[in-house]
PDB file of C-alpha atoms in Angstrom:
ATOM      1  CA  MET K   1       8.504 -54.901  74.905  1.00 56.00           C
ATOM      2  CA  PRO K   2      11.985 -53.372  74.617  1.00 68.00           C
ATOM      3  CA  LEU K   3      12.236 -49.598  74.363  1.00 63.00           C
ATOM      4  CA  GLY K   4      13.727 -49.726  70.850  1.00 67.00           C
ATOM      5  CA  ARG K   5      10.800 -51.686  69.427  1.00 68.00           C
ATOM      6  CA  LEU K   6       8.328 -49.404  71.192  1.00 60.00           C
ATOM      7  CA  LEU K   7       9.926 -46.307  69.667  1.00 59.00           C
ATOM      8  CA  LEU K   8      10.045 -47.947  66.240  1.00 63.00           C
ATOM      9  CA  ARG K   9       6.381 -48.833  66.487  1.00 65.00           C
ATOM     10  CA  THR K  10       5.460 -45.294  67.626  1.00 60.00           C
ATOM     11  CA  SER K  11       7.274 -43.683  64.695  1.00 59.00           C
ATOM     12  CA  THR K  12       5.474 -46.018  62.277  1.00 58.00           C
ATOM     13  CA  VAL K  13       2.099 -45.052  63.742  1.00 55.00           C
ATOM     14  CA  ASN K  14       3.001 -41.352  63.598  1.00 57.00           C
ATOM     15  CA  LYS K  15       3.864 -41.607  59.884  1.00 57.00           C
ATOM     16  CA  ILE K  16       0.530 -43.205  59.162  1.00 59.00           C
ATOM     17  CA  VAL K  17      -1.561 -40.810  61.281  1.00 61.00           C
ATOM     18  CA  SER K  18       0.169 -37.508  60.529  1.00 62.00           C
ATOM     19  CA  ARG K  19      -0.384 -35.505  57.374  1.00 64.00           C
ATOM     20  CA  ASN K  20       2.322 -34.159  55.157  1.00 64.00           C
ATOM     21  CA  ALA K  21       2.895 -30.430  55.646  1.00 69.00           C
ATOM     22  CA  PHE K  22       3.862 -29.976  51.990  1.00 73.00           C
ATOM     23  CA  ARG K  23       1.573 -30.382  49.033  1.00 68.00           C
ATOM     24  CA  ALA K  24       2.642 -32.090  45.843  1.00 76.00           C
ATOM     25  CA  THR K  25       0.889 -29.571  43.603  1.00 80.00           C
ATOM     26  CA  LYS K  26       0.933 -25.814  43.850  1.00 81.00           C
ATOM     27  CA  PRO K  27      -2.335 -23.859  43.653  1.00 79.00           C
ATOM     28  CA  ASP K  28      -3.214 -22.530  40.214  1.00 85.00           C
ATOM     29  CA  VAL K  29      -2.494 -18.793  40.256  1.00 86.00           C
ATOM     30  CA  SER K  30      -4.531 -18.180  37.101  1.00 92.00           C
ATOM     31  CA  LYS K  31      -7.738 -19.006  39.049  1.00 92.00           C
ATOM     32  CA  PRO K  32      -7.666 -17.110  42.356  1.00 91.00           C
ATOM     33  CA  ASN K  33      -9.960 -18.137  45.176  1.00 93.00           C
ATOM     34  CA  MET K  34     -12.369 -15.206  45.008  1.00 95.00           C
ATOM     35  CA  LEU K  35     -13.784 -15.846  48.479  1.00 96.00           C
ATOM     36  CA  ARG K  36     -10.352 -15.475  50.051  1.00 94.00           C
ATOM     37  CA  VAL K  37      -9.558 -12.447  47.897  1.00 95.00           C
ATOM     38  CA  GLY K  38     -12.856 -10.824  48.888  1.00 97.00           C
ATOM     39  CA  LEU K  39     -12.273 -11.517  52.563  1.00 97.00           C
ATOM     40  CA  ALA K  40      -8.757 -10.083  52.374  1.00 97.00           C
ATOM     41  CA  PHE K  41      -9.844  -6.873  50.637  1.00 98.00           C
ATOM     42  CA  GLY K  42     -12.990  -6.551  52.750  1.00 98.00           C
ATOM     43  CA  SER K  43     -11.099  -6.835  56.013  1.00 98.00           C
ATOM     44  CA  THR K  44      -8.517  -4.330  54.757  1.00 98.00           C
ATOM     45  CA  VAL K  45     -11.222  -1.799  53.875  1.00 98.00           C
ATOM     46  CA  PHE K  46     -12.899  -2.364  57.241  1.00 98.00           C
ATOM     47  CA  LEU K  47      -9.652  -1.771  59.147  1.00 98.00           C
ATOM     48  CA  TRP K  48      -8.840   1.399  57.184  1.00 98.00           C
ATOM     49  CA  ALA K  49     -12.364   2.740  57.803  1.00 98.00           C
ATOM     50  CA  LEU K  50     -11.994   1.985  61.508  1.00 98.00           C
ATOM     51  CA  LEU K  51      -8.614   3.751  61.524  1.00 98.00           C
ATOM     52  CA  PHE K  52     -10.019   6.901  59.859  1.00 98.00           C
ATOM     53  CA  LYS K  53     -13.034   6.952  62.177  1.00 98.00           C
ATOM     54  CA  GLN K  54     -10.822   6.621  65.255  1.00 98.00           C
ATOM     55  CA  HIS K  55      -8.510   9.346  63.952  1.00 98.00           C
ATOM     56  CA  SER K  56     -11.438  11.734  63.442  1.00 98.00           C
ATOM     57  CA  THR K  57     -12.691  10.981  66.945  1.00 98.00           C
ATOM     58  CA  ASP K  58      -9.233  11.592  68.399  1.00 97.00           C
ATOM     59  CA  VAL K  59      -8.850  14.906  66.547  1.00 97.00           C
ATOM     60  CA  GLN K  60     -12.239  16.087  67.781  1.00 97.00           C
ATOM     61  CA  GLU K  61     -11.335  15.110  71.360  1.00 97.00           C
ATOM     62  CA  TYR K  62      -7.977  16.931  71.043  1.00 97.00           C
ATOM     63  CA  LYS K  63      -9.662  20.082  69.792  1.00 97.00           C
ATOM     64  CA  ARG K  64     -12.298  19.960  72.528  1.00 96.00           C
ATOM     65  CA  ARG K  65      -9.740  19.483  75.327  1.00 96.00           C
ATOM     66  CA  ASN K  66      -7.440  22.240  74.104  1.00 96.00           C
ATOM     67  CA  GLY K  67     -10.201  24.754  73.419  1.00 93.00           C
ATOM     68  CA  LEU K  68      -9.549  24.898  69.689  1.00 91.00           C
ATOM     69  CA  GLU K  69     -13.230  24.629  68.780  1.00 77.00           C
TER      70      GLU K  69
END
């Protein structure tokens, strides 16, 4: 089989097998996906709580090492 026909055949197979990266319809913004919203806010709250806890631990360690307590 000549190289040109092989490449043509491969591109045809790729078009059939691959999915389109773009969607024809946009998601409806009036109905948010509450699971995704909850996960986004929940992870944000978790990270802020972790940040404040780590900060408190670091301040206590600083005070202990420098004899401020």
